[in-house]
DNA sequence: AATGTAGACAACCGCACATAA
DNA sequence: CTTATGTGCGGTTGTCTACAT
């Protein structure tokens, strides 16, 4: 039987036998994989190189962590997915010992359903309108959601229990922030959250140490004045500008590949113009943002706003280099506004 | 007990990209 | 510059198992 990637050779397909596994492990541990296409020949396997590579990466590698996902891992997957979308390989990099395939399967079989049962679109992490849900049959449930027509809406990730025995990674009420989400059909709005975001920390020196959730010290309680409406004509992009630092705290919207665009600054009632020190501080922050945007710009073309063509791995490395880790993404993505 | 169904996971397929010839 | 080859990735399909009818 032929195989597309191996041409004429007849190769075995389907599940791997323990004997095949043994051969592959023996070969790779003693000689390394080198060129994957030559592995089957040298290891005495009737498989294609691609299949050997996949088997090794997804199943046989010694550093792989087996077993159910922990609640912390699940939270990381949700957080990173909110930013990166279906970039499973990138998401898996945040979870040592997990493979992209494993993450993808876990997402499709478990997390996706949880989100949908909460009325959230697993693609955008936004609330699904009742119309969308009934027409798309998302979640398979027609249970009406009282908040469908509202925005913004606070959704607590702790409300849904696992329906399957294997979904061991329950969302943890103590570590899950209340996230403010917006109906994608409504004009975007930036609003502070009802509760402070939490950051999760982990002792890098001690991999076995438990994750701890800490309230974001920079969080300020919402005030009536802090709600800000932003209108836009763009309708297709789902990019979260706040995540990218494209919108800074002085209403400065940064366009890709262009100089920052200073939106008209309207003083709120009772607000006083800033002193020179405040201005300096804001300029400093703006510069930091610009540094990051400049770095991103180097790797982005004019189609930045098409999320499909955006280099997320570069963004990630940029975020990392500025000290932002995946565990900080909770608070970053909490101000999700999509259009 | 037999059959159907859904979920979990493993594996495959096709495409895109990088690099060497 | 073009072509061939290898690798990585995301989407999809296949298989096994547990549970329901």
Coordinates of C-alpha atoms (C1' of nucleotides) in Angstrom, one line a residue:
Chain A
X1 CA 0.0 0.0 0.0
X2 CA 1.5 3.3 -1.0
X3 CA 1.8 6.4 1.0
X4 CA 1.7 10.0 -0.3
X5 CA 4.7 11.2 1.7
X6 CA 6.8 8.0 1.1
X7 CA 6.1 7.3 -2.5
X8 CA 6.5 3.7 -3.4
X9 CA 7.3 2.2 -0.1
X10 CA 4.6 0.1 1.5
X11 CA 4.1 1.4 5.0
X12 CA 2.0 0.2 7.9
X13 CA -0.7 2.6 9.2
X14 CA -2.9 2.9 12.2
X15 CA -2.1 2.3 15.8
X16 CA 1.4 1.5 16.8
X17 CA 2.3 -1.8 18.4
X18 CA 4.5 -2.1 21.5
X19 CA 7.1 -3.7 19.4
X20 CA 7.2 -0.8 17.0
X21 CA 7.4 1.6 19.9
X22 CA 10.3 -0.3 21.3
X23 CA 12.1 -0.2 18.0
X24 CA 11.6 3.5 17.6
X25 CA 12.6 4.3 21.2
X26 CA 15.7 2.1 20.9
X27 CA 16.7 3.8 17.6
X28 CA 16.2 7.3 18.7
X29 CA 17.8 7.0 22.1
X30 CA 20.9 5.3 20.7
X31 CA 21.3 7.2 17.4
X32 CA 19.0 10.2 17.5
X33 CA 16.4 10.8 14.8
X34 CA 18.6 12.7 12.4
X35 CA 16.5 12.9 9.3
X36 CA 13.1 11.5 10.1
X37 CA 12.7 10.1 6.6
X38 CA 15.6 7.8 7.2
X39 CA 14.4 6.7 10.7
X40 CA 12.0 3.9 9.5
X41 CA 14.8 2.3 7.4
X42 CA 17.4 2.4 10.2
X43 CA 15.0 1.4 12.9
X44 CA 13.5 -1.4 10.9
X45 CA 10.0 0.0 10.8
X46 CA 7.4 -0.3 8.1
X47 CA 6.3 3.3 8.8
X48 CA 6.8 6.5 7.1
X49 CA 9.1 9.0 8.6
X50 CA 6.4 11.4 9.3
X51 CA 4.5 8.8 11.3
X52 CA 7.6 8.0 13.3
X53 CA 8.2 11.7 14.1
X54 CA 4.6 12.1 15.2
X55 CA 4.7 9.0 17.3
X56 CA 7.9 10.1 19.0
X57 CA 6.8 13.7 19.6
X58 CA 3.3 13.0 20.8
X59 CA 3.7 9.8 22.7
X60 CA 7.2 8.3 23.2
X61 CA 9.3 11.3 24.2
X62 CA 10.5 10.7 27.8
X63 CA 9.8 14.3 28.9
X64 CA 6.1 14.0 28.2
X65 CA 3.7 14.5 31.0
X66 CA 0.9 12.0 30.8
X67 CA -2.5 12.1 32.5
X68 CA -5.3 14.6 32.9
X69 CA -4.8 18.3 32.6
X70 CA -4.7 20.2 35.8
X71 CA -7.0 23.2 36.5
X72 CA -4.0 25.4 36.1
X73 CA -3.1 24.0 32.8
X74 CA -6.7 24.4 31.6
X75 CA -6.7 28.0 32.7
X76 CA -3.5 28.6 30.8
X77 CA -4.9 27.0 27.7
X78 CA -8.0 29.2 27.9
X79 CA -6.0 32.3 28.5
X80 CA -3.5 31.8 25.8
X81 CA -6.1 30.6 23.3
X82 CA -8.0 33.8 23.9
X83 CA -5.0 35.7 22.6
X84 CA -3.5 33.3 20.0
X85 CA -6.5 31.3 18.8
X86 CA -5.9 27.8 17.5
X87 CA -2.2 28.0 17.5
X88 CA -1.8 24.8 19.4
X89 CA 1.9 24.5 19.1
X90 CA 2.4 27.9 20.6
X91 CA -0.1 27.2 23.3
X92 CA 1.6 23.9 24.1
X93 CA 4.9 25.8 24.6
X94 CA 3.3 27.3 27.7
X95 CA 2.6 23.8 29.1
X96 CA 5.8 21.8 29.7
X97 CA 5.4 18.1 28.9
X98 CA 2.3 18.7 26.8
X99 CA 2.0 18.4 23.1
X100 CA 0.1 20.4 20.6
X101 CA -1.9 17.4 19.7
X102 CA -2.8 16.8 23.4
X103 CA -3.8 20.4 23.9
X104 CA -5.8 20.4 20.7
X105 CA -7.7 17.3 21.7
X106 CA -8.3 18.5 25.2
X107 CA -9.6 21.8 23.8
X108 CA -11.9 20.1 21.2
X109 CA -13.3 17.5 23.6
X110 CA -13.5 19.4 26.8
X111 CA -12.8 23.1 27.0
X112 CA -14.7 23.9 23.9
X113 CA -17.9 22.4 25.3
X114 CA -17.5 24.1 28.6
X115 CA -17.2 27.4 27.0
X116 CA -20.1 26.8 24.7
X117 CA -22.3 25.6 27.6
X118 CA -21.5 29.0 29.2
X119 CA -22.7 30.7 26.0
X120 CA -19.3 31.7 25.0
X121 CA -17.9 31.4 21.5
X122 CA -14.9 29.2 21.7
X123 CA -13.3 31.0 18.8
X124 CA -13.6 34.5 20.1
X125 CA -14.3 33.9 23.8
X126 CA -17.1 36.4 23.4
X127 CA -20.7 35.8 24.4
X128 CA -22.8 34.2 21.7
X129 CA -26.0 35.9 20.9
X130 CA -29.2 33.9 21.2
X131 CA -29.7 34.3 17.5
X132 CA -26.3 33.0 16.6
X133 CA -26.7 30.1 19.0
X134 CA -30.1 29.0 17.7
X135 CA -28.9 29.3 14.1
X136 CA -25.6 27.7 14.6
X137 CA -26.8 25.2 17.2
X138 CA -23.7 26.0 19.2
X139 CA -23.6 24.1 22.4
X140 CA -26.6 22.0 21.3
X141 CA -28.7 23.6 24.0
X142 CA -31.4 26.1 23.4
X143 CA -31.5 27.2 27.0
X144 CA -32.1 30.9 26.9
X145 CA -29.4 33.1 28.3
X146 CA -30.8 36.1 30.2
X147 CA -27.8 38.2 29.4
X148 CA -27.9 37.7 25.6
X149 CA -28.9 41.2 24.8
X150 CA -26.7 42.9 27.4
X151 CA -23.3 44.3 27.2
X152 CA -20.9 44.2 28.8
X153 CA -21.6 41.0 30.8
X154 CA -19.6 39.5 33.6
X155 CA -19.2 35.8 33.3
X156 CA -17.8 33.7 36.0
X157 CA -15.9 30.7 34.7
X158 CA -16.9 28.6 37.6
X159 CA -20.5 27.8 36.8
X160 CA -20.3 24.7 34.7
X161 CA -19.4 21.3 36.0
X162 CA -17.6 18.8 33.9
X163 CA -19.9 16.4 32.3
X164 CA -17.3 13.8 31.5
X165 CA -15.3 11.7 33.9
X166 CA -12.1 12.4 32.0
X167 CA -12.6 16.2 32.2
X168 CA -10.7 16.2 35.5
X169 CA -9.5 19.7 35.2
X170 CA -12.3 21.6 36.8
X171 CA -12.2 25.4 36.6
X172 CA -11.2 26.6 39.9
X173 CA -13.4 29.2 41.5
X174 CA -10.6 30.6 43.6
X175 CA -8.2 31.3 40.7
X176 CA -10.7 32.2 38.0
X177 CA -11.3 35.9 37.6
X178 CA -14.6 37.3 36.6
X179 CA -14.1 38.4 33.1
X180 CA -15.9 41.1 31.3
X181 CA -17.0 40.1 27.9
X182 CA -18.8 41.9 25.2
X183 CA -21.4 41.0 22.6
X184 CA -19.6 41.1 19.3
X185 CA -22.5 42.6 17.6
X186 CA -22.6 45.6 19.8
X187 CA -20.2 48.6 19.6
X188 CA -17.1 47.8 21.5
X189 CA -16.7 49.3 24.9
X190 CA -13.9 49.4 27.4
X191 CA -14.9 49.0 30.9
X192 CA -13.1 48.1 34.1
X193 CA -14.0 44.9 35.7
X194 CA -16.2 44.3 38.6
X195 CA -13.5 42.4 40.5
X196 CA -9.7 42.7 40.5
X197 CA -7.9 40.4 38.1
X198 CA -5.6 37.8 39.5
X199 CA -2.2 36.9 38.4
X200 CA -0.9 33.4 38.8
X201 CA 2.6 32.9 40.0
X202 CA 4.8 29.8 40.1
X203 CA 8.1 29.3 41.7
X204 CA 10.4 28.5 38.8
X205 CA 13.0 27.1 41.2
X206 CA 10.5 24.6 42.4
X207 CA 8.5 23.0 39.6
X208 CA 6.5 21.1 42.1
X209 CA 5.3 24.1 43.9
X210 CA 1.6 25.0 43.7
X211 CA 0.4 27.9 41.6
X212 CA -0.7 30.8 43.6
X213 CA -3.2 33.4 42.6
X214 CA -2.4 37.0 43.5
X215 CA -4.6 40.0 43.0
X216 CA -3.3 42.4 40.4
X217 CA -1.7 45.2 42.5
X218 CA -2.2 47.7 39.7
X219 CA -5.9 47.1 39.6
X220 CA -8.1 50.1 40.5
X221 CA -11.7 49.8 41.5
X222 CA -14.0 50.9 38.7
X223 CA -15.5 54.3 38.8
X224 CA -18.4 55.7 36.9
X225 CA -16.0 57.8 34.7
X226 CA -13.9 54.9 33.7
X227 CA -16.2 53.5 31.1
X228 CA -15.2 54.7 27.7
X229 CA -17.0 54.2 24.5
X230 CA -15.0 53.6 21.4
X231 CA -16.5 53.5 18.0
X232 CA -15.0 51.9 14.9
X233 CA -16.0 51.1 11.4
X234 CA -14.0 47.9 11.3
X235 CA -16.2 44.9 11.6
X236 CA -14.2 41.8 10.9
X237 CA -11.1 41.8 13.0
X238 CA -11.2 40.1 16.3
X239 CA -7.9 41.5 17.4
X240 CA -7.7 42.6 21.0
X241 CA -5.9 45.9 20.8
X242 CA -5.5 46.2 24.5
X243 CA -3.6 43.0 24.6
X244 CA -1.1 44.4 22.1
X245 CA -0.7 47.6 23.9
X246 CA -2.2 49.4 20.9
X247 CA -4.5 51.4 23.1
X248 CA -2.7 53.2 25.9
X249 CA -4.1 55.0 28.8
X250 CA -4.1 58.3 27.1
X251 CA -6.5 57.2 24.3
X252 CA -3.7 56.9 21.9
X253 CA -4.5 54.3 19.2
X254 CA -1.5 53.0 17.5
X255 CA -1.8 52.0 13.9
X256 CA 0.5 49.3 12.6
X257 CA 3.4 50.6 10.6
X258 CA 2.5 54.2 11.3
X259 CA 3.2 56.8 13.9
X260 CA 0.9 56.7 16.8
X261 CA -2.4 58.4 16.2
X262 CA -3.4 60.7 19.0
X263 CA -7.1 60.6 19.4
X264 CA -8.7 63.8 20.5
X265 CA -8.4 63.9 24.3
X266 CA -11.5 65.1 25.9
X267 CA -11.3 65.9 29.6
X268 CA -13.9 64.3 31.7
X269 CA -16.1 66.4 33.8
X270 CA -14.1 67.5 36.8
X271 CA -10.9 66.2 35.4
X272 CA -7.9 68.5 35.5
X273 CA -5.1 68.7 33.0
X274 CA -2.0 66.8 34.0
X275 CA 1.0 68.1 35.7
X276 CA 4.4 67.9 34.1
X277 CA 5.3 64.8 36.2
X278 CA 2.2 63.0 35.1
X279 CA 2.9 63.9 31.5
X280 CA 6.4 62.6 31.8
X281 CA 5.2 59.4 33.3
X282 CA 2.6 58.9 30.5
X283 CA 5.2 59.7 27.9
X284 CA 7.5 57.1 29.4
X285 CA 4.7 54.5 29.3
X286 CA 3.9 55.5 25.8
X287 CA 7.5 55.1 24.8
X288 CA 7.5 51.6 26.2
X289 CA 4.4 50.8 24.2
X290 CA 6.0 52.2 21.1
X291 CA 9.1 50.1 21.6
X292 CA 6.9 47.1 21.6
X293 CA 4.8 48.2 18.7
X294 CA 8.0 49.0 16.7
X295 CA 9.2 45.5 17.4
X296 CA 6.0 44.0 16.3
X297 CA 5.9 46.2 13.2
X298 CA 9.1 44.7 12.0
X299 CA 7.4 41.4 11.6
X300 CA 4.1 42.5 10.4
X301 CA 2.8 43.5 7.1
X302 CA 0.0 45.8 6.2
X303 CA -2.6 43.1 6.8
X304 CA -1.9 43.2 10.5
X305 CA -5.5 43.4 11.3
X306 CA -6.2 40.1 9.6
X307 CA -5.5 37.9 12.6
X308 CA -4.8 35.0 10.3
X309 CA -1.7 36.6 8.9
X310 CA -0.3 38.0 12.1
X311 CA 2.8 36.4 13.5
X312 CA 1.7 35.5 17.0
X313 CA 4.9 33.7 17.8
X314 CA 6.7 36.9 17.3
X315 CA 4.2 38.7 19.5
X316 CA 4.7 36.1 22.1
X317 CA 8.4 36.4 22.1
X318 CA 8.0 40.2 22.3
X319 CA 5.6 39.8 25.2
X320 CA 8.0 37.5 26.9
X321 CA 10.9 39.8 26.4
X322 CA 9.0 42.6 28.1
X323 CA 8.4 40.4 31.1
X324 CA 4.9 39.4 30.3
X325 CA 4.3 35.7 30.8
X326 CA 1.4 33.5 30.0
X327 CA 0.3 33.8 33.6
X328 CA -0.2 37.5 33.1
X329 CA -2.6 37.0 30.3
X330 CA -5.6 36.9 32.5
X331 CA -5.4 40.5 33.2
X332 CA -4.3 41.4 29.8
X333 CA -7.2 39.8 28.1
X334 CA -9.8 40.8 30.6
X335 CA -10.4 44.0 28.7
X336 CA -11.4 42.1 25.7
X337 CA -13.2 44.2 23.1
X338 CA -13.7 42.8 19.7
X339 CA -15.0 44.1 16.5
Chain B
dA1 C1' -27.1 -9.4 25.8
dA2 C1' -27.0 -6.7 21.7
dT3 C1' -26.8 -2.4 19.6
dG4 C1' -26.3 2.5 19.3
dT5 C1' -24.0 6.7 20.7
dA6 C1' -20.8 10.0 22.4
dG7 C1' -16.3 11.1 24.2
dA8 C1' -11.3 10.7 24.4
dC9 C1' -7.4 10.1 22.2
dA10 C1' -4.2 8.6 18.5
dA11 C1' -3.0 9.0 14.0
dC12 C1' -3.3 10.7 9.3
dC13 C1' -3.6 14.3 5.6
dG14 C1' -2.5 18.3 3.3
dC15 C1' -0.5 22.6 3.3
dA16 C1' 3.1 26.1 4.3
dC17 C1' 7.5 27.1 5.1
dA18 C1' 12.7 26.6 5.4
dT19 C1' 16.7 25.0 3.5
dA20 C1' 19.8 22.6 0.6
dA21 C1' 21.1 21.2 -4.1
Chain C
dC1 C1' 16.3 31.5 -9.3
dT2 C1' 14.1 27.0 -9.4
dT3 C1' 13.3 22.6 -7.7
dA4 C1' 13.4 18.9 -4.3
dT5 C1' 13.2 17.5 0.2
dG6 C1' 12.4 17.7 5.1
dT7 C1' 9.8 19.5 8.9
dG8 C1' 6.1 21.6 11.5
dC9 C1' 1.5 22.7 12.1
dG10 C1' -3.6 22.7 12.2
dG11 C1' -7.7 20.3 10.7
dT12 C1' -9.8 16.1 10.3
dT13 C1' -10.6 11.2 10.6
dG14 C1' -10.3 6.7 12.7
dT15 C1' -10.4 3.7 16.7
dC16 C1' -11.4 2.3 21.1
dT17 C1' -14.1 2.4 25.2
dA18 C1' -17.8 3.4 28.4
dC19 C1' -22.3 4.2 28.9
dA20 C1' -27.2 4.3 27.5
dT21 C1' -31.2 2.2 25.5

